[in-house]
Coordinates of C-alpha atoms and ligand atoms in Angstrom, one line a residue:
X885 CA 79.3 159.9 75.6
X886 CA 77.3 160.6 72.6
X887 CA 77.8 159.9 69.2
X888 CA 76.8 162.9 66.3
X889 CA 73.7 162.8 64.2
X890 CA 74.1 161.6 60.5
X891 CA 71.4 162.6 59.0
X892 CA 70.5 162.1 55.0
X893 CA 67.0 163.7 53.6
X894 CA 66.2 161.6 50.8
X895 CA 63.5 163.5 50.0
X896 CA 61.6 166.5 51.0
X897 CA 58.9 168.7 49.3
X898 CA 54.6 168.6 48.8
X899 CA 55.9 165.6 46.5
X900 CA 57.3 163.1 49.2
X901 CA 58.8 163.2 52.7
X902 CA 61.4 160.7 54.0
X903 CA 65.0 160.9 56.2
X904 CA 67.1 158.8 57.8
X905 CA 68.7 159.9 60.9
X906 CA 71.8 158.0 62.9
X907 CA 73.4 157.9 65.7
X908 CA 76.1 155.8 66.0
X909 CA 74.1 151.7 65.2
X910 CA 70.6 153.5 66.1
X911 CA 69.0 154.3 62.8
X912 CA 65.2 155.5 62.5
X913 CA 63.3 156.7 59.2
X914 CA 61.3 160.2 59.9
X915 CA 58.5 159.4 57.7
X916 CA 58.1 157.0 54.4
X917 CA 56.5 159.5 51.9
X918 CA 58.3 158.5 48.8
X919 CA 58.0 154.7 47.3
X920 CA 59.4 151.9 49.3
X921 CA 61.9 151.1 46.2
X922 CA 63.4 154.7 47.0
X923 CA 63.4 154.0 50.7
X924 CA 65.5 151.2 50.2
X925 CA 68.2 152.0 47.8
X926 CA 68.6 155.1 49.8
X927 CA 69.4 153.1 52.6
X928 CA 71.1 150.8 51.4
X929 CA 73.5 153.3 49.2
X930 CA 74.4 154.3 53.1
X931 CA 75.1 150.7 53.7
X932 CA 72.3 149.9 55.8
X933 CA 69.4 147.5 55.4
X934 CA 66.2 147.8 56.2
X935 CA 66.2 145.6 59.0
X936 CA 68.9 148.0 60.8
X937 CA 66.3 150.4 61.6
X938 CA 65.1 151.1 64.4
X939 CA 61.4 152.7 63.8
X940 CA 59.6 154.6 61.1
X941 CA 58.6 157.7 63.0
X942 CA 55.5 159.5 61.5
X943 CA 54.7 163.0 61.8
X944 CA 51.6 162.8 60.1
X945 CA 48.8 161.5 57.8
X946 CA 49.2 163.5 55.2
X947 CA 50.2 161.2 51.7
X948 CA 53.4 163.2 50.8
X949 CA 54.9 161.3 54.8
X950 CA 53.0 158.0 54.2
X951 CA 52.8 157.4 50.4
X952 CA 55.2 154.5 50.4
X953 CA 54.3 153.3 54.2
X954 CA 51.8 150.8 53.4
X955 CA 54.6 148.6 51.2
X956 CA 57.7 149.4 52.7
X957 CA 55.7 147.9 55.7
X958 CA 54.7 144.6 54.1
X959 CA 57.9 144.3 53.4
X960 CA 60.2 145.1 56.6
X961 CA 59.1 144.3 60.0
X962 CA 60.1 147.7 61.3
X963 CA 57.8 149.4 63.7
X964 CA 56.0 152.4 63.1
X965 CA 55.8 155.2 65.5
X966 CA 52.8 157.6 65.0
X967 CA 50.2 159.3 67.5
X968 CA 46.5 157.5 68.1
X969 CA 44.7 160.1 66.0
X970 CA 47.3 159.7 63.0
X971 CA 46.8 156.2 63.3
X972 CA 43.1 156.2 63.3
X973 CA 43.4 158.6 59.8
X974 CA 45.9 156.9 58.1
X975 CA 43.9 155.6 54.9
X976 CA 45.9 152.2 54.9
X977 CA 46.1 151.6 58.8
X978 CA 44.3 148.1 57.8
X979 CA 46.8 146.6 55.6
X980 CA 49.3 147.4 58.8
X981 CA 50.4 144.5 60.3
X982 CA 49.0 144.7 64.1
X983 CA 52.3 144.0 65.9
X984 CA 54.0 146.8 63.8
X985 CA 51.7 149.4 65.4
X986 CA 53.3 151.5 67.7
X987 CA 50.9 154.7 69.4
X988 CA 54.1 157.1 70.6
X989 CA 53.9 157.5 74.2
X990 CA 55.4 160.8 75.7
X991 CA 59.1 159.7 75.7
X992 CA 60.7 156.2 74.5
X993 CA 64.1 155.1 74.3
X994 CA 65.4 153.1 70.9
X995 CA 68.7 152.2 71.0
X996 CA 70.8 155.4 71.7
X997 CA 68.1 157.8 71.0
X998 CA 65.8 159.5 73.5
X999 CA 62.8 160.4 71.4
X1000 CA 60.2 162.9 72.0
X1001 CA 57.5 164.0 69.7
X1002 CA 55.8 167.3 70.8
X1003 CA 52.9 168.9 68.8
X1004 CA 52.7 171.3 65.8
X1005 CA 50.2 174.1 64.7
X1006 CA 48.8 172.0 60.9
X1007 CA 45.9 170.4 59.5
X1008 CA 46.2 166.8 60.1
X1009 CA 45.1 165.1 62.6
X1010 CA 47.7 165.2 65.6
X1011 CA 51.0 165.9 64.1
X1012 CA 54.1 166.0 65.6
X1013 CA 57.6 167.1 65.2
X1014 CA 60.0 165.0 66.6
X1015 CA 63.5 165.9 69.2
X1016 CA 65.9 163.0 69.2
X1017 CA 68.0 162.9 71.8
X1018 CA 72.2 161.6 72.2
X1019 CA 74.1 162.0 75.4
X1020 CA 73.9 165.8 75.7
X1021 CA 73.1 166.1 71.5
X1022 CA 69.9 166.9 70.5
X1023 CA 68.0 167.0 66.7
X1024 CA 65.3 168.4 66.0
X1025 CA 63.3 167.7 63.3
X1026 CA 60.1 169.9 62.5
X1027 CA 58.4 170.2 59.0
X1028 CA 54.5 171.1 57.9
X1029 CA 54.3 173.7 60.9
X1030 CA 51.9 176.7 60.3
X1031 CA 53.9 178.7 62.6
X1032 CA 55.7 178.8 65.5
X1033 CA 54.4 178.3 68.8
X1034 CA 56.7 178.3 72.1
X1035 CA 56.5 174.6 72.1
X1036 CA 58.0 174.2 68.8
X1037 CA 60.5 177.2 69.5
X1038 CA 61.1 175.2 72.6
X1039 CA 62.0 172.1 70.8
X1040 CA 64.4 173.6 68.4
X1041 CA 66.6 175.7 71.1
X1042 CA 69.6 174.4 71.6
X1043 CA 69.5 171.6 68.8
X1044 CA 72.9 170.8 67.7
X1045 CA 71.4 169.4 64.4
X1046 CA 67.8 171.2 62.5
X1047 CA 65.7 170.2 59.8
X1048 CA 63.4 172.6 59.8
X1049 CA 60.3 173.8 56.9
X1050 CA 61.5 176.7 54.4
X1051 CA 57.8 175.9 52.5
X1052 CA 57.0 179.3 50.6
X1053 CA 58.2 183.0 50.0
X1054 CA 55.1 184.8 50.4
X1055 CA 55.6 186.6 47.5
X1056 CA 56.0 183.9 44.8
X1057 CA 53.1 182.4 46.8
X1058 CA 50.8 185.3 46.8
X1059 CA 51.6 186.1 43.0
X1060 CA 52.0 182.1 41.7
X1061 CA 49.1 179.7 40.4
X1062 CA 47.8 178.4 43.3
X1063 CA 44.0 179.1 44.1
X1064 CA 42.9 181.8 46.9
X1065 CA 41.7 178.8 49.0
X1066 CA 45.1 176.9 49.1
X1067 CA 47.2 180.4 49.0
X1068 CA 45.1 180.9 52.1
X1069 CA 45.1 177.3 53.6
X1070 CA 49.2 177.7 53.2
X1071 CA 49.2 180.8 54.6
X1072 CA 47.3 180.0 57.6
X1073 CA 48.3 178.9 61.0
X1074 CA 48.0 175.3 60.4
X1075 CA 49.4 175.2 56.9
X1076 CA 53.4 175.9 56.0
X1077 CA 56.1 177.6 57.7
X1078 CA 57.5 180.5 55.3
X1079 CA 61.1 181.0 54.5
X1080 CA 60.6 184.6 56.7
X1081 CA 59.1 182.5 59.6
X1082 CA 61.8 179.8 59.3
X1083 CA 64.6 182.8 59.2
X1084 CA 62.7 184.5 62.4
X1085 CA 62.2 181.4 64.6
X1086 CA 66.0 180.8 63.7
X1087 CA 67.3 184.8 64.9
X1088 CA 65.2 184.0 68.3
X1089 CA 67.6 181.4 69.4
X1090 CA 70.1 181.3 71.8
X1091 CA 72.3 179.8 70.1
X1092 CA 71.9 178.5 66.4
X1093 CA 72.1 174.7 65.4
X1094 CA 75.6 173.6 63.5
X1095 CA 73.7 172.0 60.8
X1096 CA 70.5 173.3 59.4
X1097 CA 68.3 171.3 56.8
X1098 CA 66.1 173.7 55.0
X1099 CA 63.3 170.9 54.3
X1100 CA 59.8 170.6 52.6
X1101 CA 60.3 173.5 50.0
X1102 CA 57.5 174.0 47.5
X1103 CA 58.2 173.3 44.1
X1104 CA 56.0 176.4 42.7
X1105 CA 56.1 179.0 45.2
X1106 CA 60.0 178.7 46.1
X1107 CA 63.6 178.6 45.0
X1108 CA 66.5 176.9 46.5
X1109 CA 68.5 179.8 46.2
X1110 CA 65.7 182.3 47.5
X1111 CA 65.0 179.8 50.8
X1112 CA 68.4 180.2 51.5
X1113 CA 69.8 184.1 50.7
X1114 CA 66.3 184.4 53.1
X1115 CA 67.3 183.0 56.1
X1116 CA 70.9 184.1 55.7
X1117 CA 69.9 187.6 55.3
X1118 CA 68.0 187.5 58.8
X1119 CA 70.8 185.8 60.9
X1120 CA 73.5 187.3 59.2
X1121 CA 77.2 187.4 60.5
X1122 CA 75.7 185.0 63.3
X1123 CA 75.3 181.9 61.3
X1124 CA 79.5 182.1 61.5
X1125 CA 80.2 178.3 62.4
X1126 CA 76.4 177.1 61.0
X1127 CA 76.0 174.7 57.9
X1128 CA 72.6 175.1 55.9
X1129 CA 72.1 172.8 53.7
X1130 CA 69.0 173.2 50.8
X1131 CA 66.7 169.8 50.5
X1132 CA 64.8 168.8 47.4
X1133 CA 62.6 166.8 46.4
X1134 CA 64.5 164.3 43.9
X1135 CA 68.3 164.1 45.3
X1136 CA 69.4 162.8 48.7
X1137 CA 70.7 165.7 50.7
X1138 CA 73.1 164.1 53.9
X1139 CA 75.2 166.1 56.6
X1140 CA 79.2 165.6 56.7
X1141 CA 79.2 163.3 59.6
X1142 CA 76.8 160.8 57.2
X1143 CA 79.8 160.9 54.8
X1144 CA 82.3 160.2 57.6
X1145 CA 80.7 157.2 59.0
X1146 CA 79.3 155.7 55.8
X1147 CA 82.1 156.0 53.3
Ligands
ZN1965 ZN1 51.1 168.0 55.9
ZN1966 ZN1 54.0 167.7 54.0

């Protein structure tokens, strides 16, 4: 039997990274990149407590998944979940406390999830996008991805729940503010997935997720609105029976079935 995934982004942009995701009484953060203040009254507005979860999982080092790692972790003896090289470029890995430090293995098991991290295309050190496993329900999680190898397509088919990157239009990125060099680093194959990529990777599938969270959306080189007429206008009349739902950077964004089981 498995339960559904509740899933709530608190926050998700260039600015700070961090979602809760639940099955049933397993509970694991994806990443701590806001403050550990925001962290917490995020979880607790959902009725749970720090101590209720399960792991921080890390994708990467980069500050906008970390920024608010190093307190939330002097203050909650949760483990953290990150690969050997993110570990060994984390800035603040000293300050860790050494029994906290988890280096993901291939597969674990916490609680009622089945985790597996598998690797994506961007320039940290080892990063990783994370499938979560439930009975025969799977989620998916993949963000920072410069673009879409099989693994990654691999990972996503058949996900009954997506949060996925929508980072740029390449237009409003080619014609913003940003330098040549970062244009260029976003661009590249280990910088952002576009809202085009996102919207192909998506029309590839067999079958298309029941929720979708359009995640890590850039504050100067996309729209809400824009990520989201995108990747409707390249799956069309198949995303009958698919919920998208638009993340941001400064309001939690949460799925129906974290209303259900939280109200
Ligand atoms: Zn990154
Ligand atoms: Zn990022």
């Amino acid at each position: 039997m498995s339960d559904t995934f509740a899933v709530k982004v608190i926050a998700s942009g260039s600015r700070g990274n961090s979602t809760i995701i639940k099955t049933g009484d397993t509970a694991v953060l994806v990443d701590a990149g806001i403050s550990c203040k925001r962290i917490v009254t995020a979880l607790r507005e959902s009725g749970l407590e720090p101590s209720d979860l399960s792991a921080v999982l890390l994708t990467h080092e980069h500050i906008d998944h970390v920024n608010g790692l190093k307190v939330f972790a002097k203050n909650n003896a949760v483990p953290i979940y990150a690969t050997e090289k993110t570990w060994q470029n984390y800035k603040d890995r000293s300050s860790i406390k050494r029994e906290l430090i988890r280096v993901i293995p291939r597969k674990f098991t916490l609680g009622n999830l089945d985790i597996e991290p598998f690797s994506i295309p961007h320039d940290a050190a080892d990063p990783v996008g994370y499938m979560l496993r439930c009975g025969s329900e799977k989620c998916t999680y993949l963000t920072d991805c410069g673009y879409v190898t099989a693994t990654c397509q691999a990972a996503v088919e058949g996900a009954k729940v997506l949060i996925l990157e929508a980072n740029h239009d390449v237009e409003m990125l080619k014609h913003g503010s940003y330098p040549v060099e970062l244009q260029e680093r976003i661009l590249g194959p280990l910088g952002h997935l576009s809202n085009k990529a996102a919207g192909f990777m998506l029309a590839q599938l067999q079958q298309l997720p029941q929720e979708i969270f359009l995640a890590h959306l850039s504050a100067e080189n996309n729209r809400p609105d824009l990520a989201l007429a995108t990747v409707q206008e390249l799956l069309g009349q198949s995303l009958t029976g698919t919920d998208i739902y638009v993340t941001n950077q400064k309001e939690a964004i949460n799925n129906e079935e974290w209303s259900e089981d939280n109200a």
